[in-house]
GROMACS .gro file of C-alpha atoms in nm:
model
  473
    1MET     CA    1   1.328   0.740   0.431
    2GLN     CA    2   1.137   0.892   0.724
    3LEU     CA    3   1.194   1.242   0.588
    4LEU     CA    4   1.069   1.132   0.245
    5VAL     CA    5   0.753   0.965   0.379
    6ARG     CA    6   0.667   1.250   0.611
    7GLY     CA    7   0.752   1.505   0.346
    8VAL     CA    8   0.509   1.349   0.098
    9LEU     CA    9   0.230   1.328   0.356
   10GLY     CA   10   0.294   1.684   0.472
   11LEU     CA   11   0.280   1.813   0.116
   12CYS     CA   12  -0.046   1.627   0.053
   13ASN     CA   13  -0.204   1.781   0.362
   14ALA     CA   14  -0.067   2.124   0.272
   15PHE     CA   15  -0.210   2.094  -0.079
   16SER     CA   16  -0.550   1.991   0.059
   17LEU     CA   17  -0.555   2.289   0.298
   18VAL     CA   18  -0.461   2.526   0.015
   19ALA     CA   19  -0.735   2.374  -0.203
   20PHE     CA   20  -0.990   2.429   0.073
   21GLY     CA   21  -0.860   2.785   0.114
   22ARG     CA   22  -0.935   2.852  -0.252
   23SER     CA   23  -1.292   2.739  -0.191
   24VAL     CA   24  -1.309   2.982   0.100
   25GLN     CA   25  -1.197   3.254  -0.141
   26LYS     CA   26  -1.475   3.165  -0.386
   27ALA     CA   27  -1.735   3.150  -0.111
   28PHE     CA   28  -1.641   3.449   0.104
   29GLY     CA   29  -1.391   3.659  -0.095
   30SER     CA   30  -1.017   3.722  -0.119
   31THR     CA   31  -0.994   3.892   0.220
   32ALA     CA   32  -1.147   3.586   0.384
   33CYS     CA   33  -0.890   3.367   0.208
   34ILE     CA   34  -0.607   3.576   0.356
   35TRP     CA   35  -0.754   3.548   0.706
   36TYR     CA   36  -0.802   3.175   0.655
   37ALA     CA   37  -0.433   3.138   0.567
   38LEU     CA   38  -0.331   3.341   0.874
   39PHE     CA   39  -0.559   3.151   1.111
   40GLN     CA   40  -0.461   2.811   0.971
   41ALA     CA   41  -0.087   2.878   0.962
   42SER     CA   42  -0.086   3.005   1.321
   43GLN     CA   43  -0.258   2.693   1.458
   44PHE     CA   44  -0.015   2.458   1.625
   45HIS     CA   45  -0.166   2.109   1.611
   46VAL     CA   46  -0.270   2.099   1.244
   47VAL     CA   47   0.069   2.221   1.120
   48TYR     CA   48   0.269   2.014   1.369
   49TYR     CA   49   0.088   1.689   1.293
   50ALA     CA   50   0.032   1.738   0.919
   51SER     CA   51   0.326   1.511   0.832
   52ARG     CA   52   0.277   1.263   1.118
   53THR     CA   53   0.211   0.914   0.982
   54LEU     CA   54  -0.107   0.866   1.186
   55PRO     CA   55  -0.417   0.723   1.015
   56ASN     CA   56  -0.596   1.045   1.110
   57MET     CA   57  -0.355   1.254   0.905
   58PHE     CA   58  -0.396   1.031   0.599
   59ALA     CA   59  -0.773   1.068   0.638
   60PHE     CA   60  -0.724   1.443   0.687
   61VAL     CA   61  -0.627   1.479   0.320
   62PHE     CA   62  -0.956   1.323   0.210
   63SER     CA   63  -1.170   1.517   0.457
   64ASN     CA   64  -1.024   1.851   0.344
   65PHE     CA   65  -1.104   1.779  -0.020
   66ALA     CA   66  -1.449   1.657   0.086
   67LEU     CA   67  -1.522   1.983   0.271
   68ARG     CA   68  -1.394   2.170  -0.034
   69ALA     CA   69  -1.647   1.989  -0.252
   70LEU     CA   70  -1.923   2.058   0.002
   71LEU     CA   71  -1.846   2.431   0.009
   72ASN     CA   72  -1.812   2.450  -0.369
   73ALA     CA   73  -2.151   2.286  -0.411
   74HIS     CA   74  -2.306   2.595  -0.253
   75THR     CA   75  -2.072   2.844  -0.417
   76VAL     CA   76  -1.971   2.770  -0.777
   77SER     CA   77  -2.240   2.524  -0.886
   78TYR     CA   78  -2.481   2.658  -1.147
   79ASN     CA   79  -2.738   2.380  -1.181
   80ARG     CA   80  -2.883   2.092  -0.983
   81GLU     CA   81  -2.670   1.828  -1.152
   82ASP     CA   82  -2.353   2.023  -1.076
   83VAL     CA   83  -2.458   2.047  -0.711
   84ASN     CA   84  -2.529   1.673  -0.697
   85ARG     CA   85  -2.192   1.593  -0.853
   86ARG     CA   86  -2.001   1.792  -0.591
   87LEU     CA   87  -2.207   1.652  -0.306
   88ARG     CA   88  -2.145   1.298  -0.433
   89LEU     CA   89  -1.772   1.372  -0.439
   90CYS     CA   90  -1.785   1.496  -0.079
   91LEU     CA   91  -1.959   1.182   0.050
   92TYR     CA   92  -1.750   0.958  -0.174
   93LEU     CA   93  -1.418   1.087  -0.038
   94LEU     CA   94  -1.530   1.070   0.324
   95THR     CA   95  -1.659   0.715   0.277
   96ILE     CA   96  -1.329   0.595   0.130
   97ALA     CA   97  -1.132   0.761   0.411
   98GLY     CA   98  -1.364   0.611   0.672
   99VAL     CA   99  -1.333   0.260   0.532
  100VAL     CA  100  -0.955   0.270   0.486
  101PHE     CA  101  -0.815   0.501   0.752
  102ARG     CA  102  -1.050   0.614   1.032
  103SER     CA  103  -1.396   0.474   1.100
  104GLU     CA  104  -1.511   0.786   1.289
  105LEU     CA  105  -1.553   0.957   0.951
  106ALA     CA  106  -1.864   0.744   0.904
  107LEU     CA  107  -2.024   0.969   1.164
  108LEU     CA  108  -1.926   1.279   0.966
  109VAL     CA  109  -2.073   1.120   0.653
  110GLY     CA  110  -2.394   1.068   0.848
  111THR     CA  111  -2.418   1.425   0.979
  112ILE     CA  112  -2.349   1.579   0.638
  113THR     CA  113  -2.601   1.347   0.472
  114LEU     CA  114  -2.865   1.423   0.733
  115HIS     CA  115  -2.806   1.797   0.698
  116LEU     CA  116  -2.836   1.776   0.319
  117LEU     CA  117  -3.155   1.571   0.335
  118ILE     CA  118  -3.318   1.816   0.575
  119THR     CA  119  -3.206   2.147   0.425
  120GLU     CA  120  -3.188   2.071   0.054
  121ARG     CA  121  -3.391   1.755   0.009
  122VAL     CA  122  -3.105   1.594  -0.179
  123SER     CA  123  -3.196   1.286  -0.381
  124ILE     CA  124  -3.102   0.969  -0.198
  125VAL     CA  125  -3.094   0.777  -0.527
  126LYS     CA  126  -2.883   1.029  -0.720
  127VAL     CA  127  -2.643   1.141  -0.445
  128VAL     CA  128  -2.634   0.935  -0.126
  129VAL     CA  129  -2.655   0.579  -0.261
  130PRO     CA  130  -2.401   0.616  -0.547
  131ALA     CA  131  -2.151   0.792  -0.318
  132GLY     CA  132  -2.195   0.537  -0.041
  133LEU     CA  133  -2.172   0.230  -0.262
  134GLY     CA  134  -1.885   0.368  -0.469
  135GLY     CA  135  -1.682   0.477  -0.167
  136LEU     CA  136  -1.748   0.153   0.018
  137THR     CA  137  -1.649  -0.061  -0.280
  138ILE     CA  138  -1.328   0.128  -0.361
  139GLY     CA  139  -1.233   0.152   0.006
  140LEU     CA  140  -1.287  -0.218   0.075
  141LEU     CA  141  -1.095  -0.323  -0.234
  142CYS     CA  142  -0.798  -0.109  -0.128
  143THR     CA  143  -0.786  -0.193   0.241
  144VAL     CA  144  -0.875  -0.563   0.230
  145LEU     CA  145  -0.634  -0.651  -0.051
  146ILE     CA  146  -0.341  -0.442   0.071
  147ASP     CA  147  -0.375  -0.504   0.446
  148SER     CA  148  -0.444  -0.875   0.399
  149PHE     CA  149  -0.121  -0.904   0.202
  150PHE     CA  150   0.095  -0.724   0.457
  151TRP     CA  151  -0.061  -0.893   0.760
  152GLN     CA  152  -0.076  -1.231   0.584
  153SER     CA  153  -0.436  -1.285   0.694
  154PHE     CA  154  -0.728  -1.292   0.450
  155PRO     CA  155  -0.977  -1.132   0.457
  156LEU     CA  156  -0.867  -0.848   0.685
  157TRP     CA  157  -1.042  -0.512   0.731
  158PRO     CA  158  -0.842  -0.332   1.002
  159GLU     CA  159  -1.079  -0.039   1.057
  160TRP     CA  160  -1.374  -0.272   1.114
  161ILE     CA  161  -1.173  -0.472   1.367
  162ALA     CA  162  -1.069  -0.153   1.548
  163PHE     CA  163  -1.425  -0.015   1.540
  164TYR     CA  164  -1.573  -0.339   1.672
  165TYR     CA  165  -1.316  -0.368   1.950
  166ASN     CA  166  -1.313  -0.005   2.063
  167THR     CA  167  -1.671   0.108   2.001
  168ILE     CA  168  -1.902  -0.192   1.999
  169GLN     CA  169  -1.719  -0.385   2.270
  170GLY     CA  170  -1.639  -0.063   2.457
  171HIS     CA  171  -1.265  -0.116   2.499
  172SER     CA  172  -1.184   0.243   2.402
  173ALA     CA  173  -1.255   0.337   2.763
  174ASP     CA  174  -0.946   0.135   2.861
  175TRP     CA  175  -0.739   0.419   2.717
  176GLY     CA  176  -0.900   0.677   2.947
  177VAL     CA  177  -1.233   0.853   2.989
  178SER     CA  178  -1.304   1.224   2.947
  179PRO     CA  179  -1.617   1.426   3.035
  180TRP     CA  180  -1.880   1.484   2.767
  181HIS     CA  181  -1.782   1.850   2.724
  182PHE     CA  182  -1.412   1.775   2.656
  183TYR     CA  183  -1.429   1.839   2.282
  184PHE     CA  184  -1.613   2.171   2.309
  185LEU     CA  185  -1.438   2.318   2.613
  186ASN     CA  186  -1.090   2.171   2.567
  187ALA     CA  187  -1.009   2.012   2.231
  188LEU     CA  188  -1.166   2.263   1.991
  189PRO     CA  189  -1.018   2.571   2.168
  190ARG     CA  190  -0.675   2.403   2.169
  191LEU     CA  191  -0.696   2.307   1.803
  192LEU     CA  192  -0.823   2.646   1.687
  193LEU     CA  193  -0.576   2.808   1.933
  194ASN     CA  194  -0.681   3.167   1.855
  195PRO     CA  195  -0.972   3.261   2.088
  196ALA     CA  196  -1.088   3.525   1.840
  197THR     CA  197  -1.186   3.254   1.592
  198TYR     CA  198  -1.449   3.088   1.811
  199LEU     CA  199  -1.546   3.376   2.042
  200LEU     CA  200  -1.579   3.647   1.777
  201CYS     CA  201  -1.537   3.546   1.414
  202ILE     CA  202  -1.758   3.237   1.392
  203PRO     CA  203  -2.052   3.409   1.570
  204VAL     CA  204  -2.014   3.709   1.337
  205ALA     CA  205  -2.016   3.483   1.029
  206VAL     CA  206  -2.334   3.310   1.147
  207LEU     CA  207  -2.517   3.628   1.254
  208ASN     CA  208  -2.432   3.819   0.936
  209ALA     CA  209  -2.699   3.756   0.671
  210ALA     CA  210  -2.447   3.770   0.384
  211THR     CA  211  -2.228   3.489   0.517
  212ARG     CA  212  -2.485   3.290   0.717
  213PRO     CA  213  -2.613   3.040   0.453
  214ARG     CA  214  -2.273   2.912   0.338
  215SER     CA  215  -2.134   2.919   0.692
  216LEU     CA  216  -2.419   2.707   0.825
  217HIS     CA  217  -2.373   2.450   0.548
  218LEU     CA  218  -2.032   2.380   0.701
  219LEU     CA  219  -2.094   2.463   1.066
  220ALA     CA  220  -2.407   2.256   1.130
  221PRO     CA  221  -2.279   1.911   1.023
  222LEU     CA  222  -1.937   1.971   1.180
  223LEU     CA  223  -2.076   2.071   1.520
  224ILE     CA  224  -2.327   1.785   1.516
  225PHE     CA  225  -2.040   1.548   1.435
  226VAL     CA  226  -1.843   1.673   1.736
  227ALA     CA  227  -2.152   1.663   1.960
  228LEU     CA  228  -2.238   1.304   1.868
  229TYR     CA  229  -1.878   1.195   1.909
  230SER     CA  230  -1.886   1.340   2.259
  231PHE     CA  231  -2.104   1.046   2.368
  232LEU     CA  232  -1.807   0.810   2.337
  233PRO     CA  233  -1.623   0.800   2.672
  234HIS     CA  234  -1.269   0.796   2.530
  235LYS     CA  235  -1.180   1.126   2.364
  236GLU     CA  236  -0.875   1.255   2.181
  237TRP     CA  237  -0.838   1.577   1.986
  238ARG     CA  238  -0.719   1.388   1.676
  239PHE     CA  239  -1.063   1.226   1.644
  240ILE     CA  240  -1.222   1.562   1.557
  241ILE     CA  241  -0.935   1.733   1.376
  242TYR     CA  242  -1.129   1.699   1.048
  243ALA     CA  243  -1.361   1.979   1.166
  244ILE     CA  244  -1.083   2.236   1.213
  245PRO     CA  245  -1.033   2.357   0.852
  246GLY     CA  246  -1.408   2.402   0.812
  247LEU     CA  247  -1.441   2.597   1.137
  248THR     CA  248  -1.136   2.802   1.042
  249GLY     CA  249  -1.294   2.881   0.706
  250ILE     CA  250  -1.611   3.004   0.877
  251ALA     CA  251  -1.403   3.214   1.117
  252SER     CA  252  -1.222   3.371   0.823
  253ALA     CA  253  -1.557   3.483   0.679
  254GLY     CA  254  -1.637   3.662   1.005
  255ALA     CA  255  -1.288   3.814   1.022
  256SER     CA  256  -1.321   3.938   0.664
  257TRP     CA  257  -1.655   4.103   0.741
  258ILE     CA  258  -1.501   4.286   1.039
  259TRP     CA  259  -1.180   4.382   0.857
  260THR     CA  260  -1.351   4.533   0.553
  261ARG     CA  261  -1.546   4.765   0.787
  262ARG     CA  262  -1.250   4.880   0.997
  263SER     CA  263  -1.269   5.235   0.857
  264LYS     CA  264  -1.644   5.274   0.915
  265SER     CA  265  -1.649   5.291   1.294
  266PRO     CA  266  -1.413   5.287   1.595
  267LEU     CA  267  -1.563   4.954   1.706
  268TYR     CA  268  -1.466   4.776   1.384
  269ALA     CA  269  -1.122   4.940   1.398
  270ILE     CA  270  -1.065   4.807   1.751
  271LEU     CA  271  -1.192   4.460   1.656
  272SER     CA  272  -0.969   4.455   1.347
  273LEU     CA  273  -0.668   4.553   1.555
  274SER     CA  274  -0.751   4.280   1.807
  275LEU     CA  275  -0.764   4.026   1.524
  276VAL     CA  276  -0.415   4.126   1.410
  277PHE     CA  277  -0.276   4.096   1.762
  278SER     CA  278  -0.454   3.763   1.815
  279VAL     CA  279  -0.285   3.618   1.505
  280LEU     CA  280   0.056   3.744   1.619
  281ALA     CA  281  -0.005   3.596   1.965
  282SER     CA  282  -0.107   3.264   1.807
  283PHE     CA  283   0.212   3.252   1.602
  284ALA     CA  284   0.414   3.322   1.918
  285ALA     CA  285   0.227   3.053   2.112
  286SER     CA  286   0.273   2.802   1.830
  287SER     CA  287   0.646   2.873   1.820
  288ALA     CA  288   0.675   2.817   2.195
  289LEU     CA  289   0.472   2.497   2.172
  290LEU     CA  290   0.694   2.379   1.887
  291ALA     CA  291   1.009   2.425   2.097
  292ILE     CA  292   0.853   2.244   2.393
  293SER     CA  293   0.700   1.964   2.186
  294SER     CA  294   1.035   1.889   2.023
  295LEU     CA  295   1.146   1.770   2.368
  296ASN     CA  296   0.866   1.515   2.397
  297TYR     CA  297   1.052   1.242   2.206
  298PRO     CA  298   1.321   1.105   2.438
  299GLY     CA  299   1.272   0.756   2.292
  300GLY     CA  300   1.382   0.870   1.948
  301MET     CA  301   1.673   1.066   2.094
  302ALA     CA  302   1.778   0.759   2.295
  303MET     CA  303   1.771   0.545   1.981
  304GLN     CA  304   1.992   0.792   1.797
  305ALA     CA  305   2.230   0.819   2.093
  306LEU     CA  306   2.255   0.440   2.108
  307HIS     CA  307   2.341   0.407   1.740
  308THR     CA  308   2.595   0.689   1.767
  309ASN     CA  309   2.775   0.586   2.084
  310VAL     CA  310   2.775   0.205   2.074
  311PRO     CA  311   3.113   0.070   1.958
  312ALA     CA  312   3.114  -0.145   1.646
  313GLN     CA  313   3.014  -0.503   1.726
  314ASN     CA  314   2.819  -0.786   1.569
  315HIS     CA  315   2.458  -0.880   1.636
  316VAL     CA  316   2.344  -0.613   1.881
  317ARG     CA  317   2.012  -0.690   2.053
  318VAL     CA  318   1.812  -0.395   2.188
  319TYR     CA  319   1.496  -0.380   2.399
  320ALA     CA  320   1.276  -0.068   2.406
  321ASP     CA  321   1.015  -0.028   2.680
  322ASN     CA  322   0.668   0.124   2.651
  323LEU     CA  323   0.767   0.488   2.709
  324ALA     CA  324   1.052   0.466   2.459
  325CYS     CA  325   0.814   0.328   2.195
  326GLN     CA  326   0.559   0.601   2.265
  327THR     CA  327   0.816   0.879   2.237
  328GLY     CA  328   0.998   0.821   1.911
  329VAL     CA  329   1.126   0.464   1.875
  330THR     CA  330   1.002   0.371   1.528
  331ARG     CA  331   1.100   0.134   1.249
  332PHE     CA  332   1.236   0.434   1.059
  333LEU     CA  333   1.518   0.469   1.313
  334GLU     CA  334   1.624   0.106   1.312
  335VAL     CA  335   1.963   0.005   1.174
  336HIS     CA  336   1.916  -0.272   0.919
  337SER     CA  337   2.156  -0.553   0.843
  338ALA     CA  338   2.017  -0.602   0.494
  339PRO     CA  339   2.150  -0.360   0.231
  340GLN     CA  340   1.924  -0.056   0.194
  341THR     CA  341   2.123   0.131  -0.070
  342LEU     CA  342   2.333   0.055  -0.378
  343ARG     CA  343   2.644   0.103  -0.166
  344GLY     CA  344   2.509  -0.149   0.083
  345VAL     CA  345   2.464  -0.407  -0.192
  346LEU     CA  346   2.831  -0.373  -0.282
  347ASP     CA  347   2.953  -0.407   0.079
  348GLU     CA  348   3.128  -0.721   0.190
  349GLN     CA  349   2.923  -0.980   0.381
  350HIS     CA  350   3.119  -0.929   0.704
  351GLU     CA  351   3.046  -0.556   0.689
  352LEU     CA  352   2.674  -0.630   0.661
  353GLU     CA  353   2.691  -0.864   0.959
  354ALA     CA  354   2.863  -0.594   1.164
  355ARG     CA  355   2.554  -0.381   1.117
  356SER     CA  356   2.316  -0.652   1.240
  357TRP     CA  357   2.076  -0.504   1.498
  358THR     CA  358   1.771  -0.676   1.645
  359TYR     CA  359   1.498  -0.480   1.824
  360ASP     CA  360   1.239  -0.608   2.071
  361LYS     CA  361   0.929  -0.431   2.207
  362THR     CA  362   0.773  -0.715   2.409
  363GLU     CA  363   0.502  -0.609   2.656
  364ASP     CA  364   0.408  -0.953   2.798
  365PRO     CA  365   0.419  -0.904   3.181
  366ALA     CA  366   0.512  -1.268   3.244
  367LEU     CA  367   0.802  -1.254   2.999
  368LEU     CA  368   0.929  -0.929   3.148
  369LEU     CA  369   0.971  -1.109   3.483
  370ASP     CA  370   1.190  -1.380   3.332
  371PRO     CA  371   1.566  -1.322   3.391
  372LEU     CA  372   1.650  -1.530   3.084
  373PHE     CA  373   1.451  -1.287   2.868
  374TRP     CA  374   1.668  -0.994   2.976
  375ALA     CA  375   1.991  -1.192   2.951
  376GLY     CA  376   1.964  -1.199   2.573
  377PHE     CA  377   1.987  -0.820   2.527
  378ASP     CA  378   2.296  -0.606   2.490
  379TYR     CA  379   2.120  -0.275   2.552
  380VAL     CA  380   1.787  -0.166   2.699
  381LEU     CA  381   1.605   0.167   2.663
  382ALA     CA  382   1.412   0.193   2.990
  383GLU     CA  383   1.214   0.452   3.180
  384ARG     CA  384   1.262   0.266   3.510
  385PRO     CA  385   1.593   0.075   3.525
  386GLU     CA  386   1.491  -0.100   3.849
  387LYS     CA  387   1.242  -0.309   3.650
  388VAL     CA  388   1.516  -0.451   3.427
  389ILE     CA  389   1.638  -0.781   3.574
  390GLY     CA  390   2.010  -0.859   3.575
  391SER     CA  391   2.337  -0.673   3.600
  392TRP     CA  392   2.316  -0.349   3.403
  393GLU     CA  393   2.505  -0.022   3.378
  394VAL     CA  394   2.348   0.313   3.287
  395VAL     CA  395   2.561   0.446   3.003
  396HIS     CA  396   2.344   0.737   2.891
  397VAL     CA  397   2.047   0.939   3.018
  398VAL     CA  398   1.810   1.115   2.781
  399TYR     CA  399   1.605   1.409   2.903
  400GLY     CA  400   1.251   1.502   2.810
  401PHE     CA  401   0.996   1.772   2.884
  402GLY     CA  402   0.916   1.780   3.257
  403GLY     CA  403   0.645   2.045   3.276
  404VAL     CA  404   0.610   2.420   3.315
  405ARG     CA  405   0.568   2.651   3.612
  406VAL     CA  406   0.449   3.013   3.613
  407LEU     CA  407   0.687   3.229   3.815
  408LYS     CA  408   0.564   3.548   3.982
  409PRO     CA  409   0.770   3.863   4.046
  410GLY     CA  410   1.036   3.795   4.307
  411GLN     CA  411   1.003   3.417   4.277
  412GLY     CA  412   1.333   3.253   4.191
  413SER     CA  413   1.365   2.998   3.913
  414GLY     CA  414   1.515   2.657   3.967
  415ASP     CA  415   1.745   2.457   3.746
  416ALA     CA  416   1.593   2.411   3.402
  417VAL     CA  417   1.740   2.061   3.386
  418GLU     CA  418   1.698   1.815   3.670
  419GLU     CA  419   2.037   1.686   3.775
  420VAL     CA  420   2.138   1.322   3.744
  421SER     CA  421   2.367   1.183   4.010
  422GLY     CA  422   2.612   0.897   3.992
  423ALA     CA  423   2.822   0.761   3.711
  424ALA     CA  424   2.553   0.842   3.455
  425ALA     CA  425   2.585   1.214   3.521
  426THR     CA  426   2.875   1.252   3.280
  427GLN     CA  427   2.672   1.088   3.006
  428ALA     CA  428   2.345   1.270   3.073
  429GLY     CA  429   2.162   1.519   2.861
  430GLY     CA  430   2.230   1.588   2.500
  431LEU     CA  431   2.290   1.867   2.254
  432LEU     CA  432   1.921   1.943   2.197
  433THR     CA  433   1.847   1.948   2.570
  434ASP     CA  434   2.141   2.177   2.637
  435ARG     CA  435   2.040   2.415   2.359
  436VAL     CA  436   1.680   2.440   2.473
  437ALA     CA  437   1.765   2.479   2.843
  438GLY     CA  438   2.037   2.735   2.772
  439GLY     CA  439   1.824   2.926   2.524
  440TRP     CA  440   1.527   2.943   2.761
  441LYS     CA  441   1.752   3.067   3.044
  442ALA     CA  442   1.893   3.334   2.814
  443LEU     CA  443   1.542   3.449   2.719
  444GLU     CA  444   1.452   3.471   3.086
  445GLY     CA  445   1.743   3.705   3.149
  446VAL     CA  446   1.637   3.931   2.862
  447LEU     CA  447   1.258   3.932   2.890
  448ARG     CA  448   1.151   3.855   3.245
  449GLU     CA  449   1.233   4.180   3.425
  450LYS     CA  450   1.242   4.428   3.138
  451VAL     CA  451   0.938   4.314   2.940
  452LEU     CA  452   0.723   4.083   3.154
  453ARG     CA  453   0.768   4.269   3.485
  454GLY     CA  454   0.899   3.971   3.677
  455TYR     CA  455   0.665   3.705   3.540
  456TRP     CA  456   0.804   3.404   3.354
  457VAL     CA  457   0.713   3.053   3.243
  458GLU     CA  458   0.976   2.806   3.361
  459VAL     CA  459   1.028   2.499   3.143
  460ARG     CA  460   1.181   2.201   3.318
  461MET     CA  461   1.363   1.901   3.177
  462GLU     CA  462   1.381   1.569   3.358
  463PRO     CA  463   1.546   1.230   3.294
  464ARG     CA  464   1.306   1.015   3.091
  465ILE     CA  465   1.495   0.729   2.923
  466ARG     CA  466   1.806   0.547   3.045
  467ILE     CA  467   2.026   0.348   2.809
  468LEU     CA  468   2.141   0.037   2.994
  469HIS     CA  469   2.433  -0.188   2.897
  470ASN     CA  470   2.437  -0.556   2.993
  471LEU     CA  471   2.748  -0.611   3.207
  472MET     CA  472   2.728  -0.986   3.153
  473LYS     CA  473   2.790  -0.958   2.779
   0.00000   0.00000   0.00000
């Protein structure tokens, strides 16, 4: 089921990125479309999170089609009414996504609207009001009816509740505070990944008279959106990910302009060659980040190990702590007692009962100090076993990413995997951990001295989640 859900979402996001790429082709040419595909495919975060069931990635589908409509309005529209229709579609899609999925898109709606009013004197009556009212109505009907049903509370508008709590009441700062320049100096470079896109290609697209008008129609509202969002103290890269396809499209216009002139002067030839190498380096960096990021989900690995290794028994109760829930413990991984397939419907009742699992994710501090609370569980997935009250045995240890260290020539590397002592040592690790640690060590032997002249990046694994068994049950 998880593969199906994530596959559908990933395909929707892929389709929206391809659709925006076609608009880039119409606006800046076929060469720009090729560079857009190369830049976008070599970015790590967009590709890695495209199928993640976060509200941001559902909204990402709408924002990509909205930016496509915005770019098409200045590219393939032949009369004023056609322009208005595409601009209405842009604001309409962003409004729906903001109401249903992520309220920060209201700010992007505002910056695009303001830019259109200033630069094109767009009709408020013909464009802004119909798009706003239509998007608000459709969005509210969808979210209030559906979410009220599932949460059994009417009327319920989740995004308004989250916006009021985090923004108006200021509780977003409870999740951490970043400096005002975080988005521009940290998040955007990480999301774009390739330095050539923001240091070279985007400036070229803006300075070149042929690409400047259409580039600015995307660049101005997107940068203003990021700048205004920088005033909020709590910052995460996923809050501004909607700007990345647009910025990548602008960068592709600059790259196309450089590439088509590579035979005219040595400077353009050198710049074109640097663009090729930058894309190859980005693909290599994304591949390395993919391998490392796959080790950031010890909670999910612990859940799978528990289901695989626990002997058959009735009514298993499992507790997962905060770290386990943040690193892969989801409803998709739970074992259900109710039949989920046609075969399950035909199973005998006692076979269904044997698959009865109950999961608990309680975070109440007072309850976590109650010995009777812990006594009811058969197994616990815990980061710190000493906080689990009662008599417990560590039956399995799951490793996770423990950081990187740059090694200089002559500097010895340590063990890639931090050792676990005691009875749990024989149960530690896992196939994925062993493969990654062994593969990285093998690469070090091949590349460090012969290719990198003694330099290397050491990746360490450390114990993250312990699976505890209740000795009293």
